[in-house]
Structure formats: C-alpha cells, structure tokens
Amino acid sequence: MAAASRTVSRALRSLAPVVQKRTLVAASAARATIVAPRVAVAQTQTRGIKTIDFAGTKEVVYERSDWPLEKLQDYFKNDTLALIGYGSQGHGQGLNLRDNGMNVIVGVRKNGASWNEAIQDGWVPGKNLFEVDEAISKGTIVMNLLSDAAQSETWPAIKPQLKGKTLYFSHGFSPVFKELTKVDIPADIDVILVAPKGSGRTVRSLFKAGKGINSSIAVWQDVTGKAKEKAIALGVAVGSGYLYETTFQKEVYSDLMGERGSLMGGIHGMFLAQYEVLRERGHTPSEAFNETVEEATQSLYPLIGSYGMDWMYAACSTTARRGALDWTNKFKDAIKPVMNDLYTSVENGSETQRSLDYNSAPDYRAKYEAELEEVRNMEIWRAGKAVRSLRPENQEK
Ligand SMILES: NC(=O)c1ccc[n+]([C@@H]2O[C@H](COP(=O)([O-])OP(=O)(O)OC[C@H]3O[C@@H](n4cnc5c(N)ncnc54)[C@H](OP(=O)(O)O)[C@@H]3O)[C@@H](O)[C@H]2O)c1
C-alpha cells in the first residue's frame, strides 16, 4: 500500500509541527483541512465527575483532578495498603502508590523472582516488604495482585485473614468465576476493583510522565457504604487518569474477550493469515512483513489511535480507501462468528478453566517460554526483527 503510505506521510508531515506544539484541540482544528470538523463531544461536569456522551450513551467518568495529592493522602492516612504480588501490576501500582506517599507494603513469596525484583525497586525486607501472610496481617486494604491462577490457589490461606479489611482486585476473574476459582468472598467485607486498561509497565510509565492510565472501577460488595469512593480514590492513587464505572462481571468478560480477540490473539491470527498468503503467492519476507505489520504499527494504527478510523481512511490514497471500504464487511462477516464463539467461551467459563488449569501447573513458565520461542522463530517475526533494525532510530549514526 505504498500509495497510501505516501499520502499518509504527506498528511503527517503537514500536521507534525502543529500536533507537536499545540493541544489535541488545535491538532483537530488543523486536520479539518483534510476532513470535515466533527461535532464536539458533549459533556457535563460536576467537580471531578463527568457525564460523557459516548456515541449516544451517557456514561459517568471520574477523574483524578477531584483527588489532589493532599486529599488522597488524608483519605488513606489511617490505612495500610498491603499489595500482594509483585508482577507487572504490582510493580506499577506499588511504585505509584509509594511515590504518592501512601502507606504501602508489598507481600510476596520470600526469595522468589518477585521478592528479588521488589528489593531492586527499593522495597526493604521487614520495613515495607514481607511474606504474603505477614503483609496481609498488617494491611487494612488487601490489594490482591497475584496472578489470577495464584489467587485461586492461595485463597484458602488468604480468606480467613480478611476480617475487617477491604479486598481489592485488578480483574474480576476470581470472584466472578467463583465456582471455578473457589474464591468465595466473605459477605462482611468491602470488595472493590480497579483494573488499569494497560500493562503495569504502562501504569508506571504514564505516571512518571505526569499522565494517568484509563482504568475501570467496580464494586462487588459494599458493606461500609464507602466502597465506591474507596475504589475511585485507590484508582487515582495507583496512577489512573480517568476511571470508567463498570461491574466485576462486565470487566472480566470484556477483558478476556479483548485479549483473546482484537488486542492480541485475533490480530496475531490476522497478521499470520495475510503474511502466509503473501509468502505462498511469491512475495519476499520483507515485502510481506512490511505490508502486513510494519506499515500497520508504524503508520496507520497510530493514526486510528490519535484521530479515529475515518481520519486514517481520509489520510490514505483513494485507491486504498476504495478497497478497504469494500473489504471491511467481508472481514467482519467472516470474523464475527468467531467473536461470538469467543464470547460464549468466556461467558460459560471455558476460558477461565483453561487459564486456571494451564497457569497452575508447576511448569507453566517453561511451557510459556517454549510457546513464545516458537512465535519468536516464526519467519514473520524473524523478518520483523530485520525490518526493525532498518528503522532510522535503530541505525548507527
Ligand atoms: N499484567 C497486566 O497487564 C494486567 C492488566 C490489568 C489487570 N491485571 C490483573 O492484575 C492482577 C495481577 O496480574 P499481573 O500480570 O501483575 O501478575 P502476574 O505477573 O500474573 O503475577 C505474578 C505474581 O503472582 C505471584 N505468584 C504466582 N504464583 C504464586 C503462588 N502460587 N503463591 C504466591 N505468589 C504467587 C508471583 O510471585 P513469584 O515471583 O514469587 O512467583 C508474582 O508476584 C491479575 O488479576 C491480572 O488479571 C493485569
């Protein structure tokens, strides 16, 4: 799609100085030279709570501006946040809480990979780094950031220690699928969720850049009448910018769907299908990779992310636009049944069972590594490595 790329590059070049120097509003105004300006998004605001019209459906969004640091610190002044597990989310949320001045401690298995990583990040054994049980005993809010399989495995030991505490999750997985996970939560505690919509590394990097990640919040049980407020405040404290209200069930269904579908599994499948056809029809690895992945990730997908699908279309050649518009529905019709199968498999617990079975096996890390090695060794991704090495930023000066 070279013609399209050229057009995109031209469009970007003409916008670049404006986008870099001004706000998104200014950038939107600038792109109005390419496409007609859109109607502004309707919103009403009462302090940090916004009602936003999402394509005709009004939803409430909470934002961190209502929780300045002093207010957050005051709100949690009598709390100890016991963050259990130090994987991707534990790292990001834990360091953000610490930098926000919260009284946060980490609980992980002694001398495991996470224990050592926590020490490298400045957590001190006996001061703010403990074994899981000890951390729980000290906490008023228990933030369960173990892997989802480990939450199920460790539940019999954790459950009796929760009396009088608030229980926090970053995924609805354990309570929603309680018949499978056996995470049956006592009825007398607040249970809340803050699920950042991104990896823990992004939770941390956005926080360090002075921005916040989007997160979902939800309440499973509100015993004190304060559960929702706690979820919002904790959402801000762990580094969220905007908080979208949902339920535990909707969060876990949509999350399992997304990662298996268009975010990861689906897009990988689509890349492989297109790459294989191009290769089978005589195209070189570099050409097949460039037309399947490189142009997508480097040129077109960022445009969708910044300005939307219509803008991406408008920035491409008329030839590209015509073909893409014609083929969209063929792809949608082919893929939608698979998406429906996937949703059913999420809803009926099959995906949860598979995840629990696989990720509880003692050798699950080695098995993953073997599967990832297979991906790494696929021709498409080896070709990708070579293509990336030729990007201007990766070339020796
Ligand atoms: N990763 C994401 O991008 C993301 C995004 C949003 C929400 N979430 C949710 O956040 C939660 C945490 O996910 P994560 O990806 O950060 O964690 P993870 O990497 O899946 O979990 C790792 C943590 O679990 C511990 N662990 C594993 N098995 C254990 C066991 N049997 N006993 C005690 N500890 C055990 C590990 O400790 P050792 O090092 O000692 O093994 C490590 O600290 C999950 O509910 C997940 O769904 C994740």
PDB file of N, CA, C and O in Angstrom, residues 48 97 101 112 166 188 192 254 290 376:
ATOM      1  N   GLY A  48     -14.820  16.608  39.803  1.00  0.00           N
ATOM      2  CA  GLY A  48     -14.089  15.587  39.026  1.00  0.00           C
ATOM      3  C   GLY A  48     -14.952  14.511  38.410  1.00  0.00           C
ATOM      4  O   GLY A  48     -14.448  13.472  38.028  1.00  0.00           O
ATOM      5  N   LEU A  97       1.892   4.089  44.142  1.00  0.00           N
ATOM      6  CA  LEU A  97       1.350   4.349  45.488  1.00  0.00           C
ATOM      7  C   LEU A  97       2.448   4.904  46.396  1.00  0.00           C
ATOM      8  O   LEU A  97       2.230   5.847  47.163  1.00  0.00           O
ATOM      9  N   GLY A 101       2.985   8.809  48.217  1.00  0.00           N
ATOM     10  CA  GLY A 101       3.058   8.997  49.671  1.00  0.00           C
ATOM     11  C   GLY A 101       2.085   8.139  50.465  1.00  0.00           C
ATOM     12  O   GLY A 101       1.794   8.446  51.627  1.00  0.00           O
ATOM     13  N   GLY A 112      11.564 -15.464  46.003  1.00  0.00           N
ATOM     14  CA  GLY A 112      11.099 -15.749  44.641  1.00  0.00           C
ATOM     15  C   GLY A 112      11.548 -14.615  43.716  1.00  0.00           C
ATOM     16  O   GLY A 112      12.192 -13.645  44.155  1.00  0.00           O
ATOM     17  N   THR A 166     -10.607  -4.314  53.590  1.00  0.00           N
ATOM     18  CA  THR A 166     -11.168  -4.130  52.240  1.00  0.00           C
ATOM     19  C   THR A 166     -10.361  -5.007  51.294  1.00  0.00           C
ATOM     20  O   THR A 166      -9.127  -5.040  51.385  1.00  0.00           O
ATOM     21  N   ASP A 188     -19.011 -10.017  54.673  1.00  0.00           N
ATOM     22  CA  ASP A 188     -18.937  -8.849  55.563  1.00  0.00           C
ATOM     23  C   ASP A 188     -17.774  -7.910  55.266  1.00  0.00           C
ATOM     24  O   ASP A 188     -17.333  -7.163  56.131  1.00  0.00           O
ATOM     25  N   ILE A 192     -13.645  -4.298  46.075  1.00  0.00           N
ATOM     26  CA  ILE A 192     -13.618  -3.294  45.006  1.00  0.00           C
ATOM     27  C   ILE A 192     -12.630  -3.701  43.917  1.00  0.00           C
ATOM     28  O   ILE A 192     -11.775  -4.569  44.126  1.00  0.00           O
ATOM     29  N   SER A 254     -15.333  -8.503  29.166  1.00  0.00           N
ATOM     30  CA  SER A 254     -14.778  -7.693  28.074  1.00  0.00           C
ATOM     31  C   SER A 254     -13.259  -7.834  28.005  1.00  0.00           C
ATOM     32  O   SER A 254     -12.672  -7.876  26.916  1.00  0.00           O
ATOM     33  N   ASN A 290       6.369  -5.943   5.666  1.00  0.00           N
ATOM     34  CA  ASN A 290       6.080  -4.502   5.600  1.00  0.00           C
ATOM     35  C   ASN A 290       4.602  -4.232   5.343  1.00  0.00           C
ATOM     36  O   ASN A 290       4.005  -3.354   5.960  1.00  0.00           O
ATOM     37  N   ARG A 376       8.682 -16.493  18.391  1.00  0.00           N
ATOM     38  CA  ARG A 376       9.910 -15.764  18.066  1.00  0.00           C
ATOM     39  C   ARG A 376      10.549 -16.309  16.793  1.00  0.00           C
ATOM     40  O   ARG A 376      11.113 -15.583  15.991  1.00  0.00           O
TER      41      ARG A 376
END
